[in-house]
mmCIF file of the C-alpha atoms, coordinates in Angstrom:
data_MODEL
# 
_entry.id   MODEL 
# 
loop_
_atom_site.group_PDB 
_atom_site.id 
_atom_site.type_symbol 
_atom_site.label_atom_id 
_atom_site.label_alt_id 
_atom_site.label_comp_id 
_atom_site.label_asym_id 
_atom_site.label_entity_id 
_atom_site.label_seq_id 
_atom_site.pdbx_PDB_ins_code 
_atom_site.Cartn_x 
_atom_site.Cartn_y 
_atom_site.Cartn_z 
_atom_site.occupancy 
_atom_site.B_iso_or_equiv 
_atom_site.pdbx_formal_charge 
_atom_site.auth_seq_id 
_atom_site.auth_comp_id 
_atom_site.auth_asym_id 
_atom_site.auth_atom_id 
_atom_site.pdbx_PDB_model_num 
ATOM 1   C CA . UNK A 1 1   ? -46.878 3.392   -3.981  1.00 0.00 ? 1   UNK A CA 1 
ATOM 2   C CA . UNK A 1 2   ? -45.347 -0.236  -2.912  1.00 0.00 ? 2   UNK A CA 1 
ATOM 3   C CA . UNK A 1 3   ? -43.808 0.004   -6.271  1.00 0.00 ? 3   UNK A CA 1 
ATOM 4   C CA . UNK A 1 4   ? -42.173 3.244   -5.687  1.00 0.00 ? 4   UNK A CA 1 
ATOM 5   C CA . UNK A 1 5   ? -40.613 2.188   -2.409  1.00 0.00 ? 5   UNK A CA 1 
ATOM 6   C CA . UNK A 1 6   ? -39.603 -1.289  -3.993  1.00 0.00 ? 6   UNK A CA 1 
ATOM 7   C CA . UNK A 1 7   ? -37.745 0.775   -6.677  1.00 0.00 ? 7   UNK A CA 1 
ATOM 8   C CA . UNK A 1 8   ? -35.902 3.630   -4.325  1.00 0.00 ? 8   UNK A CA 1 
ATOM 9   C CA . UNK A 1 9   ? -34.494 -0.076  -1.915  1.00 0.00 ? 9   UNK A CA 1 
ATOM 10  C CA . UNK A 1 10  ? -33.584 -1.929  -5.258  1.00 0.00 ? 10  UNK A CA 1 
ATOM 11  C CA . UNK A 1 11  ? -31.548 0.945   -6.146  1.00 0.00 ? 11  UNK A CA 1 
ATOM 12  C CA . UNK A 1 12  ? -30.139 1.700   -2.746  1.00 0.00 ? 12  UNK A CA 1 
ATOM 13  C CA . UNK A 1 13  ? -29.238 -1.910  -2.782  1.00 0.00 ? 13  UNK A CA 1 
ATOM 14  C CA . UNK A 1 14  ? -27.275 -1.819  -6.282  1.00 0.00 ? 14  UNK A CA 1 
ATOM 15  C CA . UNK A 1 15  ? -25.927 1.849   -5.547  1.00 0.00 ? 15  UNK A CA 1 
ATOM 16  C CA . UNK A 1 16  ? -24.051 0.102   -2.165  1.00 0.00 ? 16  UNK A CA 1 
ATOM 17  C CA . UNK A 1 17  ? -23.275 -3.122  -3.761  1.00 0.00 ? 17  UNK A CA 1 
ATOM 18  C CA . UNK A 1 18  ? -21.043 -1.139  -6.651  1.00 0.00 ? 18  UNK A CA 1 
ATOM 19  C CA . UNK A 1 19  ? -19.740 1.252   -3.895  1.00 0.00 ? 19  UNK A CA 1 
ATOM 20  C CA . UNK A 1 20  ? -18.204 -2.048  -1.775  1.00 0.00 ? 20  UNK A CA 1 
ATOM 21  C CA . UNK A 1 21  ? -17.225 -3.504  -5.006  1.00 0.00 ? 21  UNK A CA 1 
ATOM 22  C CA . UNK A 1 22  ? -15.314 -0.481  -5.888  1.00 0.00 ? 22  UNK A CA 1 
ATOM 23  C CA . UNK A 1 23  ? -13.710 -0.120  -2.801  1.00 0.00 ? 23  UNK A CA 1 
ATOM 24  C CA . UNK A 1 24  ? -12.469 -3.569  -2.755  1.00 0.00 ? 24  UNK A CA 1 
ATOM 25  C CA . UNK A 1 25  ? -10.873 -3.366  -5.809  1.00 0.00 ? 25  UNK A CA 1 
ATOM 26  C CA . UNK A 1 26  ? -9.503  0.183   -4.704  1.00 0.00 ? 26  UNK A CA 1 
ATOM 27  C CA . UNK A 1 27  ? -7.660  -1.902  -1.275  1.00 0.00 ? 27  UNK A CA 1 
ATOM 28  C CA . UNK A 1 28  ? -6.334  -4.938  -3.295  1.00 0.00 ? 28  UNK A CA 1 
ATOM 29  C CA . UNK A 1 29  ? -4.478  -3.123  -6.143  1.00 0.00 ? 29  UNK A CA 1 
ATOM 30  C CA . UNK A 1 30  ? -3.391  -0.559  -3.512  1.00 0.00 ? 30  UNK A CA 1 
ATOM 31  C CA . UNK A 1 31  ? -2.555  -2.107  0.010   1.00 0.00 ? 31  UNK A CA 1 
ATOM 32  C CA . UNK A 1 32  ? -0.180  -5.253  -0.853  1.00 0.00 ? 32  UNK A CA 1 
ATOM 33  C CA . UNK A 1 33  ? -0.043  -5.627  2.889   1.00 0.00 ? 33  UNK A CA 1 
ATOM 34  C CA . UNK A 1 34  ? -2.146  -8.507  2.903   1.00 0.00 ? 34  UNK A CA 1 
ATOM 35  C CA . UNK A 1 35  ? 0.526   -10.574 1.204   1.00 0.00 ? 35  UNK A CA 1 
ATOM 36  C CA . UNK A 1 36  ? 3.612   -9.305  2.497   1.00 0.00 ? 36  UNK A CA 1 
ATOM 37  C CA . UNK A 1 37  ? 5.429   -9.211  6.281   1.00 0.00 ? 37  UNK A CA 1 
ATOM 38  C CA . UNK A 1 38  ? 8.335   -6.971  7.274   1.00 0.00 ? 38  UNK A CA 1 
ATOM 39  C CA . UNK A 1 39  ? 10.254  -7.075  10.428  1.00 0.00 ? 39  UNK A CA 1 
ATOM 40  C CA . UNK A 1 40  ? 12.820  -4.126  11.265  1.00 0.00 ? 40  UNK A CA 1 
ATOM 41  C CA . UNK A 1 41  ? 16.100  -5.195  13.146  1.00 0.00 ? 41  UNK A CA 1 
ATOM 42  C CA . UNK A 1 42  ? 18.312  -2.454  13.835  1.00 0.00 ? 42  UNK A CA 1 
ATOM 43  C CA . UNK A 1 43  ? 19.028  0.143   10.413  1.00 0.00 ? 43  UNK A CA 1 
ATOM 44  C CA . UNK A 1 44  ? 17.985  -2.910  8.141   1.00 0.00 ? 44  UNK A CA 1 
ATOM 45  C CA . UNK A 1 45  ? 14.413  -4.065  7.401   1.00 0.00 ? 45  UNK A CA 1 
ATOM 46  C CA . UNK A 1 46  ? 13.352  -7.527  6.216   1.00 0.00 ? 46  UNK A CA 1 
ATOM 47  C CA . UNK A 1 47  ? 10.786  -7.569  3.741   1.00 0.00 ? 47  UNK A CA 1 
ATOM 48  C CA . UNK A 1 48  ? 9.524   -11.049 3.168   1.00 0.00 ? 48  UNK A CA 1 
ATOM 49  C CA . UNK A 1 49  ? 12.776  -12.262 4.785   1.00 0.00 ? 49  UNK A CA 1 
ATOM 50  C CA . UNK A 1 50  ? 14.842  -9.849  1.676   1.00 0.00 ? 50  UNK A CA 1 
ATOM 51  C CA . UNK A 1 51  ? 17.181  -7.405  3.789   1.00 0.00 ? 51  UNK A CA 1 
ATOM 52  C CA . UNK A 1 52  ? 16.813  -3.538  2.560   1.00 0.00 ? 52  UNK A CA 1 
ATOM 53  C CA . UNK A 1 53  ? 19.180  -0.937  4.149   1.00 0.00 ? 53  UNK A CA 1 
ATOM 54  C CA . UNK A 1 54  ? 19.052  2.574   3.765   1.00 0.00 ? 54  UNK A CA 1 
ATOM 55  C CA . UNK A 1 55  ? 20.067  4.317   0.860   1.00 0.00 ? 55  UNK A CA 1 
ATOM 56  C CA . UNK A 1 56  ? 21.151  7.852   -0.843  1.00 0.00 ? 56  UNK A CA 1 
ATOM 57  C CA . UNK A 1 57  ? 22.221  6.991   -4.095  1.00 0.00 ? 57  UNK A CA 1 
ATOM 58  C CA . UNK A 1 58  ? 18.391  7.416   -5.397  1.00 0.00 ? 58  UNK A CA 1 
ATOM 59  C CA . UNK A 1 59  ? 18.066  11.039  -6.315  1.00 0.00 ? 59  UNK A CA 1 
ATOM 60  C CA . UNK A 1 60  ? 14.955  11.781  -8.591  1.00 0.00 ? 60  UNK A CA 1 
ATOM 61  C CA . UNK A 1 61  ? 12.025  9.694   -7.012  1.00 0.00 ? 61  UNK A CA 1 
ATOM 62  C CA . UNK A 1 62  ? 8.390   9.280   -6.625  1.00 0.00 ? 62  UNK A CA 1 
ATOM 63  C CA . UNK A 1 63  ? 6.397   7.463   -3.742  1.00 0.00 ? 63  UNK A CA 1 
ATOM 64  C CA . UNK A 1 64  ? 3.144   5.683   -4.939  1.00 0.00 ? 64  UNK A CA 1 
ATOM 65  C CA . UNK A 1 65  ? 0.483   5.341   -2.751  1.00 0.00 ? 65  UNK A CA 1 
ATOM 66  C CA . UNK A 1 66  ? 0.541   1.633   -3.074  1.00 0.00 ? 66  UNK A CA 1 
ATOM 67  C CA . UNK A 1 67  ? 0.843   0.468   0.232   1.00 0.00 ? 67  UNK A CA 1 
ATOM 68  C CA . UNK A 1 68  ? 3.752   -2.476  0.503   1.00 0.00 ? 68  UNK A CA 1 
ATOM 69  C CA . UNK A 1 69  ? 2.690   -3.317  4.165   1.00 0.00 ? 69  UNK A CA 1 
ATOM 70  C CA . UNK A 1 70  ? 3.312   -2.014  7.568   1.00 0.00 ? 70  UNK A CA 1 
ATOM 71  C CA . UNK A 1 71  ? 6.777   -3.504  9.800   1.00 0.00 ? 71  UNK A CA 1 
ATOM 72  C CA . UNK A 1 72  ? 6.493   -4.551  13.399  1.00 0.00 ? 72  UNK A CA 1 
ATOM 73  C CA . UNK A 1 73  ? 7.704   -1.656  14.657  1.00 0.00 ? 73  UNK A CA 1 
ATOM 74  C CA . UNK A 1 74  ? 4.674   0.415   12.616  1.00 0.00 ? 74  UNK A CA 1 
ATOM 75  C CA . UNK A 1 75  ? 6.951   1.816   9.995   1.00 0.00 ? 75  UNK A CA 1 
ATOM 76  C CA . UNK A 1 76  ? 4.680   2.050   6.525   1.00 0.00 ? 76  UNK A CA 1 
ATOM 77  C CA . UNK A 1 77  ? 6.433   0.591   3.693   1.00 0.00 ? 77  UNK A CA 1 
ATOM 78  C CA . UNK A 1 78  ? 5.302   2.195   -0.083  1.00 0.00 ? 78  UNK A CA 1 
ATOM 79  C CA . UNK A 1 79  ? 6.484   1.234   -3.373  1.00 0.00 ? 79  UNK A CA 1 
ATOM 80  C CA . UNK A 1 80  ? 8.590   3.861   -5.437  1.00 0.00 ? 80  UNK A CA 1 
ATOM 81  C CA . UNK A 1 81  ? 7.131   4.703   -8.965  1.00 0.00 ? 81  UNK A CA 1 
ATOM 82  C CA . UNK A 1 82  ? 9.516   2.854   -11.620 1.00 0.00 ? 82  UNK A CA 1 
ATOM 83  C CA . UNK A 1 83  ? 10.589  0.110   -8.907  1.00 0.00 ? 83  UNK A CA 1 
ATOM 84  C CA . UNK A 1 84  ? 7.399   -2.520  -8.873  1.00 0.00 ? 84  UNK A CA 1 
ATOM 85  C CA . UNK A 1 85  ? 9.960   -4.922  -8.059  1.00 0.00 ? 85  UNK A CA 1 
ATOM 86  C CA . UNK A 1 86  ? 10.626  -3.430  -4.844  1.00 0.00 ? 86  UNK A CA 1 
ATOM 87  C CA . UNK A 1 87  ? 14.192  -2.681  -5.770  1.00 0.00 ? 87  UNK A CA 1 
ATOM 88  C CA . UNK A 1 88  ? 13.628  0.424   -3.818  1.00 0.00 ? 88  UNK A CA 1 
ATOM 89  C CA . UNK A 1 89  ? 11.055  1.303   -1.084  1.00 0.00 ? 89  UNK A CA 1 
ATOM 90  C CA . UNK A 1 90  ? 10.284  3.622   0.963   1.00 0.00 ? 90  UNK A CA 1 
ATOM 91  C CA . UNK A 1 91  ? 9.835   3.746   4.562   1.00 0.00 ? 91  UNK A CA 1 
ATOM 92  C CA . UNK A 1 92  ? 7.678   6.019   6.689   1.00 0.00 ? 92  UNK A CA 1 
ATOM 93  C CA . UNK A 1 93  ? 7.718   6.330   10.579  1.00 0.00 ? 93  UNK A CA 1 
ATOM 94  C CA . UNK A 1 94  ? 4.926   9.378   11.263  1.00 0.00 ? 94  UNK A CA 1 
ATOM 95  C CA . UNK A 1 95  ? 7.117   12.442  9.610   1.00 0.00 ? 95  UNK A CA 1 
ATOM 96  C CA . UNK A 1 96  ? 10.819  10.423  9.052   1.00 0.00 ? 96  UNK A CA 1 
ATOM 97  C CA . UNK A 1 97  ? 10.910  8.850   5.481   1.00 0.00 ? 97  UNK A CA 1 
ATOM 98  C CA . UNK A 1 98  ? 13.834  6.834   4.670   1.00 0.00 ? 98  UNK A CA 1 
ATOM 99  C CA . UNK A 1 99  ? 14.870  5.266   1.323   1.00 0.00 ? 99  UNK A CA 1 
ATOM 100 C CA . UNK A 1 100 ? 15.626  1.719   1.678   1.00 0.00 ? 100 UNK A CA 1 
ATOM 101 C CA . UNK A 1 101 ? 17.459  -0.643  -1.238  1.00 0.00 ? 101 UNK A CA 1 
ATOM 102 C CA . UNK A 1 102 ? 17.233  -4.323  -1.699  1.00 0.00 ? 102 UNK A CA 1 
ATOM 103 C CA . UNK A 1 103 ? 20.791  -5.564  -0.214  1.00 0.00 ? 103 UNK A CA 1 
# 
């Protein structure tokens, strides 16, 4: 019977351990926000101290869920699929979304 209960807790144990380690690696490959700072002034948005302004000239587009970081004004900043470079982001403020290109 000790046995048993020994058994069920060492596999609890490993089951939670691969669940945090999973999750980890889920956050760092998609929330960058621990690396990188952004501070809106005005129309323009600093990231890492690189001005972006808003932009139309990107027509076909997809949004990743790869989190860039959040501004200090709580706008969420996301990388756009084929841009890893942050050439273009995008920028949401609850429902507004706004494209934003490196100036």
């Amino acid at each position: 019977m000790k046995k048993r209960k020994l058994s069920i807790i060492l596999i609890v144990v490993i089951v939670s351990l691969v669940c945090v380690f999973i999750g980890g690696f889920y956050f760092f490959t998609h929330n960058k926000s621990y690396k990188n700072k952004a501070i809106e002034r005005g129309d323009v948005i600093y990231l890492n101290g690189v001005p972006y302004s808003t932009t139309s000239e990107l027509d076909k587009y997809k949004v990743t869920n790869i989190k860039i970081c959040t501004t200090d004004a709580g706008r969420k900043l996301y990388e756009i699929e084929g841009y890893p470079d942050y050439e273009y982001i995008a920028g949401y403020l609850l429902w507004d979304g706004n494209i934003y290109k490196k100036e």
